Short mmCIF file of C-alpha atoms in Angstrom, two decimals:
data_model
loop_
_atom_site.label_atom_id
_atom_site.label_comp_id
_atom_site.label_asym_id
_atom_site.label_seq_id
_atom_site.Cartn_x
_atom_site.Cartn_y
_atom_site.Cartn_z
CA UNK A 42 152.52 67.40 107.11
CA UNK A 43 152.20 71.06 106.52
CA UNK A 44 149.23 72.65 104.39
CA UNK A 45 151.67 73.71 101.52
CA UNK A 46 153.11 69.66 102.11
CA UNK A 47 149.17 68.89 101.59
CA UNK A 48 148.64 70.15 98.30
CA UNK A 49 151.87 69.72 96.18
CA UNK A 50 152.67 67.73 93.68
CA UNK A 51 156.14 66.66 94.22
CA UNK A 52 158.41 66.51 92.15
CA UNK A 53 158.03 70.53 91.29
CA UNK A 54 158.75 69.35 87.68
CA UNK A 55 157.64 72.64 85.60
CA UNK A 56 159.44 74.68 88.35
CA UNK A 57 162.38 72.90 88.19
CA UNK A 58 162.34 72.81 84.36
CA UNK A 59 161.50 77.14 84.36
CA UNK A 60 165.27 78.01 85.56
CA UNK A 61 166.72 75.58 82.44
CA UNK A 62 167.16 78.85 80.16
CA UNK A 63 169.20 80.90 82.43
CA UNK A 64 171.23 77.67 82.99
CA UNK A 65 172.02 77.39 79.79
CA UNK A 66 172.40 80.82 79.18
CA UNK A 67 169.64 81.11 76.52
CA UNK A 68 168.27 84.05 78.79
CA UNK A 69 169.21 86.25 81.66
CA UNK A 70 168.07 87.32 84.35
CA UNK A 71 167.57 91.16 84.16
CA UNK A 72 170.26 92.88 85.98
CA UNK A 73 168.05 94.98 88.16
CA UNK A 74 166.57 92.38 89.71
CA UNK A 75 163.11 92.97 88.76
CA UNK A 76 160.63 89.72 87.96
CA UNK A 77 156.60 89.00 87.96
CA UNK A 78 156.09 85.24 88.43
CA UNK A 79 152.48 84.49 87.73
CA UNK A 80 150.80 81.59 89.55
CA UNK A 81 154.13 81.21 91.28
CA UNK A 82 155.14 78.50 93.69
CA UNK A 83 157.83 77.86 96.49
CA UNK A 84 160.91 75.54 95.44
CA UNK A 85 164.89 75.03 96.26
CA UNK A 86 165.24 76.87 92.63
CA UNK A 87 163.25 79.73 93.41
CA UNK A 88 164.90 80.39 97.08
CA UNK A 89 168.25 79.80 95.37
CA UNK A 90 167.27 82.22 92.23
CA UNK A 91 164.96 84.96 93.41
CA UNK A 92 166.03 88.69 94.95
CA UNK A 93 164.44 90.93 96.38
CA UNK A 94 162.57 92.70 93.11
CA UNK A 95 161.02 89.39 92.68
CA UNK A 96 157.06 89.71 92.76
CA UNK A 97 154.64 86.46 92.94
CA UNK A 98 151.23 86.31 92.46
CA UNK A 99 149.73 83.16 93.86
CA UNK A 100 145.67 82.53 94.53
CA UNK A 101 146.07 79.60 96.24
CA UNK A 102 146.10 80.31 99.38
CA UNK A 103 148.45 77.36 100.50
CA UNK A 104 150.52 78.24 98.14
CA UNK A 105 150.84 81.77 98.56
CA UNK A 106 151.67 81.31 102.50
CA UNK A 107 154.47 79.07 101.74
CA UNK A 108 155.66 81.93 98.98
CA UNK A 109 155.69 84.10 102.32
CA UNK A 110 157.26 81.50 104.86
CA UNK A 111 160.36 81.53 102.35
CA UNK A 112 160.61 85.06 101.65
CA UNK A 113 158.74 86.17 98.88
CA UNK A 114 157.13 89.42 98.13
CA UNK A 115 153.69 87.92 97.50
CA UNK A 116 150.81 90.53 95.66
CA UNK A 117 149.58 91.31 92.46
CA UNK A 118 151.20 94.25 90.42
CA UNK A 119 149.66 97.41 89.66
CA UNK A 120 148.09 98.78 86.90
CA UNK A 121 150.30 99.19 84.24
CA UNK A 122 153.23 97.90 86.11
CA UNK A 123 156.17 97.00 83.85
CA UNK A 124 158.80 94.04 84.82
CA UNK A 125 161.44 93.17 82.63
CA UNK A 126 160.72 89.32 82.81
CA UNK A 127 157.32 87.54 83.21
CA UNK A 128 157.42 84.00 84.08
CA UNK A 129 154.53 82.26 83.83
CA UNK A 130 153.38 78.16 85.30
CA UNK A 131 150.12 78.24 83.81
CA UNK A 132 146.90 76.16 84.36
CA UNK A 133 145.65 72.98 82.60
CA UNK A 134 142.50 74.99 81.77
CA UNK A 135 142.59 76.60 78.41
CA UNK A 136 140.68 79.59 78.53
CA UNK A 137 141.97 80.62 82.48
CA UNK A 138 145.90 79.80 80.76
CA UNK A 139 145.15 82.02 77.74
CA UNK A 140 144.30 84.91 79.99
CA UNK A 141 146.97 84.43 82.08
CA UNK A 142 149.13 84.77 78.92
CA UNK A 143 147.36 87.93 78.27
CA UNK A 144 147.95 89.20 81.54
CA UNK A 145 151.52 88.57 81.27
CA UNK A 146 152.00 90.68 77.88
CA UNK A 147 150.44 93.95 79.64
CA UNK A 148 153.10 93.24 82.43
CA UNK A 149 156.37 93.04 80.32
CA UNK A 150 158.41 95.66 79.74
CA UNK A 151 159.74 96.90 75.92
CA UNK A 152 162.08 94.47 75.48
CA UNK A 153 161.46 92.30 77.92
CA UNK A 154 160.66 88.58 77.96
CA UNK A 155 157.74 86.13 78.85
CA UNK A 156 158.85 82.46 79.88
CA UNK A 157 156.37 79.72 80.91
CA UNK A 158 157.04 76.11 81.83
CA UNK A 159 154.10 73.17 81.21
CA UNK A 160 154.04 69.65 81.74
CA UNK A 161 153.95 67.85 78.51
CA UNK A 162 151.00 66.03 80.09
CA UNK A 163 149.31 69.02 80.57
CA UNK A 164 148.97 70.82 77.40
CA UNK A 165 152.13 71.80 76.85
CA UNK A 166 152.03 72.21 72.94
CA UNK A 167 148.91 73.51 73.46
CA UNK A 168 150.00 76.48 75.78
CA UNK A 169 153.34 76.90 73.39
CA UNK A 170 151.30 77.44 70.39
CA UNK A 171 148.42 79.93 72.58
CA UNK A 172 151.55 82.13 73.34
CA UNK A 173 153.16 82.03 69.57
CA UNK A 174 149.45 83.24 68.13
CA UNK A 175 149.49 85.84 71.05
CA UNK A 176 153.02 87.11 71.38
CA UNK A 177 155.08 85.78 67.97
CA UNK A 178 157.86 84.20 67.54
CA UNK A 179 158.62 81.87 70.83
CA UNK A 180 161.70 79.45 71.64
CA UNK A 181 161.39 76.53 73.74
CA UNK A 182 163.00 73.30 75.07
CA UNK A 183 162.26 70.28 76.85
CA UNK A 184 163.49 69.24 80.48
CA UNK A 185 162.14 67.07 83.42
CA UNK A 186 158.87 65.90 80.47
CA UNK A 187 158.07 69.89 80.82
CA UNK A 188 158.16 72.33 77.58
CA UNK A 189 159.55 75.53 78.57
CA UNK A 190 158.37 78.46 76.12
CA UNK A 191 159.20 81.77 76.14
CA UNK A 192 158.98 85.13 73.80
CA UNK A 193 160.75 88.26 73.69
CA UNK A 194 157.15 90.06 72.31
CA UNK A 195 157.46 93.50 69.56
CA UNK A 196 154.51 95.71 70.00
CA UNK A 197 154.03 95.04 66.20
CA UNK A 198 153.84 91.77 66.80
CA UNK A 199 151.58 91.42 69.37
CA UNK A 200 147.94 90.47 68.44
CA UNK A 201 146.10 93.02 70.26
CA UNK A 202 142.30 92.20 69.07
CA UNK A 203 143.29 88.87 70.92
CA UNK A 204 144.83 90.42 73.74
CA UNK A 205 141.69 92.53 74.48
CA UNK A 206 139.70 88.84 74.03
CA UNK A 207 141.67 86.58 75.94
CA UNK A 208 142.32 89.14 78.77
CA UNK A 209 138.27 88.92 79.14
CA UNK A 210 138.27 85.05 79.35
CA UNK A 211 138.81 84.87 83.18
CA UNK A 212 135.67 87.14 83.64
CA UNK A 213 133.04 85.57 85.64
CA UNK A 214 129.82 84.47 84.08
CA UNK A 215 126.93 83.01 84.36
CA UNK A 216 126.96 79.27 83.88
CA UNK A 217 123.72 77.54 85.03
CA UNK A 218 120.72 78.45 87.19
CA UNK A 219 122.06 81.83 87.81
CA UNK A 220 125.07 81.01 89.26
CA UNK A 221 128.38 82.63 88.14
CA UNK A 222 131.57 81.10 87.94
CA UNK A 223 134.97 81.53 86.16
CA UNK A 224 137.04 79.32 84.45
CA UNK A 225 139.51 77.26 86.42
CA UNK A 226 137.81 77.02 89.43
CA UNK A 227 136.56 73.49 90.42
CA UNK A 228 133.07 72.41 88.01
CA UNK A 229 133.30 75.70 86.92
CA UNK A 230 130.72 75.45 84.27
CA UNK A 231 128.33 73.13 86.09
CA UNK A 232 126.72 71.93 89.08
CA UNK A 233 128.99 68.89 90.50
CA UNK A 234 127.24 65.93 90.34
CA UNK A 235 128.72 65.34 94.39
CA UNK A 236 127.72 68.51 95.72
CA UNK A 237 124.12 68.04 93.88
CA UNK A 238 123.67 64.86 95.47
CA UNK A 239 124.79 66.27 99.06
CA UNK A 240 122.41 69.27 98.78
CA UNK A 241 119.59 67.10 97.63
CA UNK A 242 120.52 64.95 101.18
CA UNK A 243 120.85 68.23 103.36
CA UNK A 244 118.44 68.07 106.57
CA UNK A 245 115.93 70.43 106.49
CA UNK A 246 116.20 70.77 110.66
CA UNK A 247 120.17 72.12 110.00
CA UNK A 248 120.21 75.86 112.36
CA UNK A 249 122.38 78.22 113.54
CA UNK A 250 125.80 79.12 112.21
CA UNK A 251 127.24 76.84 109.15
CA UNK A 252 130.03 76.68 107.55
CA UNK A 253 130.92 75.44 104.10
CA UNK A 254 134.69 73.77 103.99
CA UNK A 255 136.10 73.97 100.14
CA UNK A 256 132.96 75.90 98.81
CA UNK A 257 134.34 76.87 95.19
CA UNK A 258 131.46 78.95 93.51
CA UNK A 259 129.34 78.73 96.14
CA UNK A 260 126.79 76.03 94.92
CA UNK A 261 126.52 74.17 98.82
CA UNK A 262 126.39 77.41 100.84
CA UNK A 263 123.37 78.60 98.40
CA UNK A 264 121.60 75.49 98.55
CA UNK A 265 122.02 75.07 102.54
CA UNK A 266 120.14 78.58 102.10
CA UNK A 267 117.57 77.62 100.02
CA UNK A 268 116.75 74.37 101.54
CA UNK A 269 117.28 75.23 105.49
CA UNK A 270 115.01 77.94 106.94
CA UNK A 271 116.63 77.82 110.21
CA UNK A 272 120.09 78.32 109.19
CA UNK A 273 120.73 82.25 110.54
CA UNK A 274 124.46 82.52 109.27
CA UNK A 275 126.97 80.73 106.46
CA UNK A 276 130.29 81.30 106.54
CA UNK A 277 132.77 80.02 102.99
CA UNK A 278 135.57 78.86 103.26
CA UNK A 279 137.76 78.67 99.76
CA UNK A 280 141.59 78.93 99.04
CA UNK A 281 141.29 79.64 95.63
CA UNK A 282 141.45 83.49 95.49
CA UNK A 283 139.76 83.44 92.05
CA UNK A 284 136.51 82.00 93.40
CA UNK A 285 135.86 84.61 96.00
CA UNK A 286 134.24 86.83 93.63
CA UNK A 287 131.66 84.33 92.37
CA UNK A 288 130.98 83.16 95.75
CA UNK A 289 130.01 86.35 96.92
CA UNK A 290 128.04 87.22 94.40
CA UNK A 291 125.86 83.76 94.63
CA UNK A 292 125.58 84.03 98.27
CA UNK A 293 124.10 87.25 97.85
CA UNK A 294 121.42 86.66 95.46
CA UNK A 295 120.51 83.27 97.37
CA UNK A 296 120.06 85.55 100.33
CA UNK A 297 117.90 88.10 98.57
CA UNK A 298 115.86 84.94 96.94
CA UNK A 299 115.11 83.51 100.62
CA UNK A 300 113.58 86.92 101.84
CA UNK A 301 115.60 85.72 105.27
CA UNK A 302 117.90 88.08 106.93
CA UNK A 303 120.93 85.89 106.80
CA UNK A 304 124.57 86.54 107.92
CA UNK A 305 127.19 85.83 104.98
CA UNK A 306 130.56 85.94 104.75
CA UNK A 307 133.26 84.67 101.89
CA UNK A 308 136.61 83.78 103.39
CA UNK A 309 140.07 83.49 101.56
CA UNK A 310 141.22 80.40 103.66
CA UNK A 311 143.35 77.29 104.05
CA UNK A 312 140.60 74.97 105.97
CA UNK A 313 143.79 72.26 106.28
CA UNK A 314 144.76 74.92 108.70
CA UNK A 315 141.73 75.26 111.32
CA UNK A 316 138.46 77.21 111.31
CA UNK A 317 138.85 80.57 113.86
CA UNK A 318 135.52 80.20 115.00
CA UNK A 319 132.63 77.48 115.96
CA UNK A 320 129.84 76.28 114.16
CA UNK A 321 126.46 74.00 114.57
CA UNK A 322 126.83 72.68 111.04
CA UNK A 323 129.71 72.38 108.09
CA UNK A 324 128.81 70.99 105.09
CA UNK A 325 131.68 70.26 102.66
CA UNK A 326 132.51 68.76 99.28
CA UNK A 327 136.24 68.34 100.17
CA UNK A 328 138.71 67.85 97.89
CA UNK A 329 140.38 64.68 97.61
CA UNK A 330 143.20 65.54 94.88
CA UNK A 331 146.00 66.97 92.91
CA UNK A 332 146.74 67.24 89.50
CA UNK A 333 145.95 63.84 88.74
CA UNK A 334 147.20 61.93 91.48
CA UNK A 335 144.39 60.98 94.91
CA UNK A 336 145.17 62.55 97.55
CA UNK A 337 142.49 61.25 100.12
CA UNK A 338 144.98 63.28 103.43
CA UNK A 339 143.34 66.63 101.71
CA UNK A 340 139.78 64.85 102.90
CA UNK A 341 141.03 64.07 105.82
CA UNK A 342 142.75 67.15 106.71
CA UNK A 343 139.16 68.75 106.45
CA UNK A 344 137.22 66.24 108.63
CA UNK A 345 140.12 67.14 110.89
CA UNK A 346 139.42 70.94 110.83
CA UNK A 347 135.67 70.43 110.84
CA UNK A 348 135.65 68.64 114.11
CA UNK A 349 138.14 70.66 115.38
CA UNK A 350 135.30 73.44 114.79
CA UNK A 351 132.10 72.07 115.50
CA UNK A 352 129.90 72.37 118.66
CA UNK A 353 129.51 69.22 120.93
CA UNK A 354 126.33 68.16 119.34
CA UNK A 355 127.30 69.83 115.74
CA UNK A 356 126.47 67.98 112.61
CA UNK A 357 129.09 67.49 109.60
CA UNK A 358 127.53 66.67 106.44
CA UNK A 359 129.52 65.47 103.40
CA UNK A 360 130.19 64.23 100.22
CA UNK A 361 133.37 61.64 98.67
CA UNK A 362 134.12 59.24 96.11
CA UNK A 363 132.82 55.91 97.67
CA UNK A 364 136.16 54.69 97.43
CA UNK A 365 137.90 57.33 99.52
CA UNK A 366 138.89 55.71 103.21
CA UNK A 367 137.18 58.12 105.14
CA UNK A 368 134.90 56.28 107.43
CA UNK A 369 138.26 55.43 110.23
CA UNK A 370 138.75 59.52 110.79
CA UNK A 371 135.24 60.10 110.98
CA UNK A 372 134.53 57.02 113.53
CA UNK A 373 137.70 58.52 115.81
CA UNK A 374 135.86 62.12 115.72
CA UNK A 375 132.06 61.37 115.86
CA UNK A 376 130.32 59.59 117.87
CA UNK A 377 127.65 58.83 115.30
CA UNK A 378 128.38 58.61 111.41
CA UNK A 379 126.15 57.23 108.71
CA UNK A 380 125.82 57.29 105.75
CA UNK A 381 122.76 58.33 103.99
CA UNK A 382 122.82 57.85 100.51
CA UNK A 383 125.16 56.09 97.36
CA UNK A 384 124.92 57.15 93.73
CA UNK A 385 126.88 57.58 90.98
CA UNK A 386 130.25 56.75 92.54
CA UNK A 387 129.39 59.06 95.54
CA UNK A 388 128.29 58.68 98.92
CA UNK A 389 127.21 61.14 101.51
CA UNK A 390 128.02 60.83 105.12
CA UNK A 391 126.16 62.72 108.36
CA UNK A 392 128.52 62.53 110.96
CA UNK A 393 127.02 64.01 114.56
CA UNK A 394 128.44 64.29 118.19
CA UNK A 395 132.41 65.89 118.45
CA UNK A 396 133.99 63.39 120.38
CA UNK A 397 136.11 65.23 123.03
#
């Protein structure tokens, strides 16, 4: 299965359901060609609608390589780049949706439109009425249990004192014990409970070069810090785009706070796809989902790459749900595996020895 195969949901319904208004001819396409899809993803009605002025914005890494593998221009406009049509698939979170809405009124052109497409089950309403209190007036229908939304904004009609205040919702901030986070991004205004209970179960002895697989914020990578005096280098690994600025900026101040000269570096990186170097120890939270469906192969996918990227005697250290089947992957890669603690739901797992 390929990375992009990994992480969708399938079917594509909000995708599917975006296209309905040119369908019906409730809206056109613009004639020169020219389109910003925000948060875009791949599908058999993109390929079959998009040309070549067509630019996609994508921060999921996965996501955005599969944009690329079918064509797409994939980037983020300018400043004060103007497109005749904005669509929009925005996120379940509120407050990362609203200023994604923002975003996509400073991108449309005078006269131009903004379209989005929700699953009902996913705040739909919700995301309809964000847009009408933004933009004004908006249409919408239903297709494939999606709401598709869309307004032709007038700059007298445009709320600009909440513009300017949802535009500053995806800012990072400071959550909880000085770490910074946005909204959107995995526990993005806490600590996980998981990754808490792995980093209160990391081995003080771990050295050399780690990695952490999935790292979000940060949270694991500063605590292997703070916790393991021998570790001389971290490497993240995240494929949300949006988190690489808060992970940076935690790594950094949990080097300064150990007074160690440690190596750091923040990668923008699909771990379902391989490591490019080798490490004594990964640590990883990995995710195991969706949307709402399980999706234990993501889990696997990284126990996979992890392996694939320790040393012979490296150590993986980990965290699940206690009902995720890992334990048959990990036996067929490690010669050792245990598991050293249960709480809350959770378990965390050593696993030592590649097998070759």
């Amino acid at each position: 299965m390929t990375a992009a195969g990994l992480f969708a949901v399938a079917p594509d319904s909000a995708l599917a359901a975006m296209f309905v208004p040119f369908e019906s001819a409730q809206l056109s396409l613009p004639a020169e060609g020219r389109v910003l899809f925000l948060r875009a993803r791949a599908g058999v009605r993109l390929r079959e609608t998009a040309q070549p002025g067509w630019l996609c914005e994508q921060g999921f890494k996965p996501f955005a390589d599969e944009l690329a593998r079918i064509g797409m221009q994939v980037g983020e406009p300018a400043a004060g780049e103007l497109f005749p049509l904005v669509l929009v698939l925005p996120p379940r979170q509120r407050d990362e949706a609203r200023a994604l809405f923002a975003r996509a009124l400073t991108h449309v052109a005078p006269g131009g439109s903004v379209l989005a497409s929700m699953p009902n089950a996913e705040g739909a309403k919700s995301g309809e009425a964000d847009m009408a209190r933004l933009a004004g007036p908006v249409q919408h229908l239903s297709k494939h249990k999606c709401r598709v939304f869309w307004s032709t904004p007038a700059a007298d009609r445009v709320d600009q004192a909440l513009l300017t205040e949802w535009l500053a919702l995806d800012a990072p901030r400071e959550i909880v014990d000085g770490y910074v986070s946005r909204p959107g991004l995995f526990a993005w205004n806490r600590i996980d409970h998981a990754s808490a209970l792995l980093a209160g179960h990391l081995p003080h002895d771990l050295r050399g070069r780690v990695a952490d697989l999935g790292a979000g914020y940060g949270y694991l990578a500063c605590q292997v810090i703070a916790r393991c005096p021998n570790v001389g280098a971290i490497d993240l690994y995240e494929a949300e785009a949006r988190a690489i600025g808060p992970a940076r900026t935690n790594l950094a101040r949990a080097g300064r706070e150990s007074g160690r000269d440690v190596e750091l570096a923040v990668h923008w990186h699909d771990v379902t796809q391989g490591l490019p170097q080798r490490y004594d120890a990964i640590v990883s939270n990995p995710p195991f989902h969706q949307g709402r469906a399980d999706l234990p192969e993501l889990g696997r996918a990284f126990i996979v790459s992890a392996a694939d990227a320790l040393v012979p005697e490296g150590r993986l250290l980990l965290v699940a749900n206690r009902h995720l089947p890992y334990e048959a992957i990990l036996g067929a890669r490690f010669r050792e595996v245990r598991q050293l603690a249960t709480q809350e739901g959770f378990k965390v797992i050593e696993a030592v020895g590649v097998r070759s």
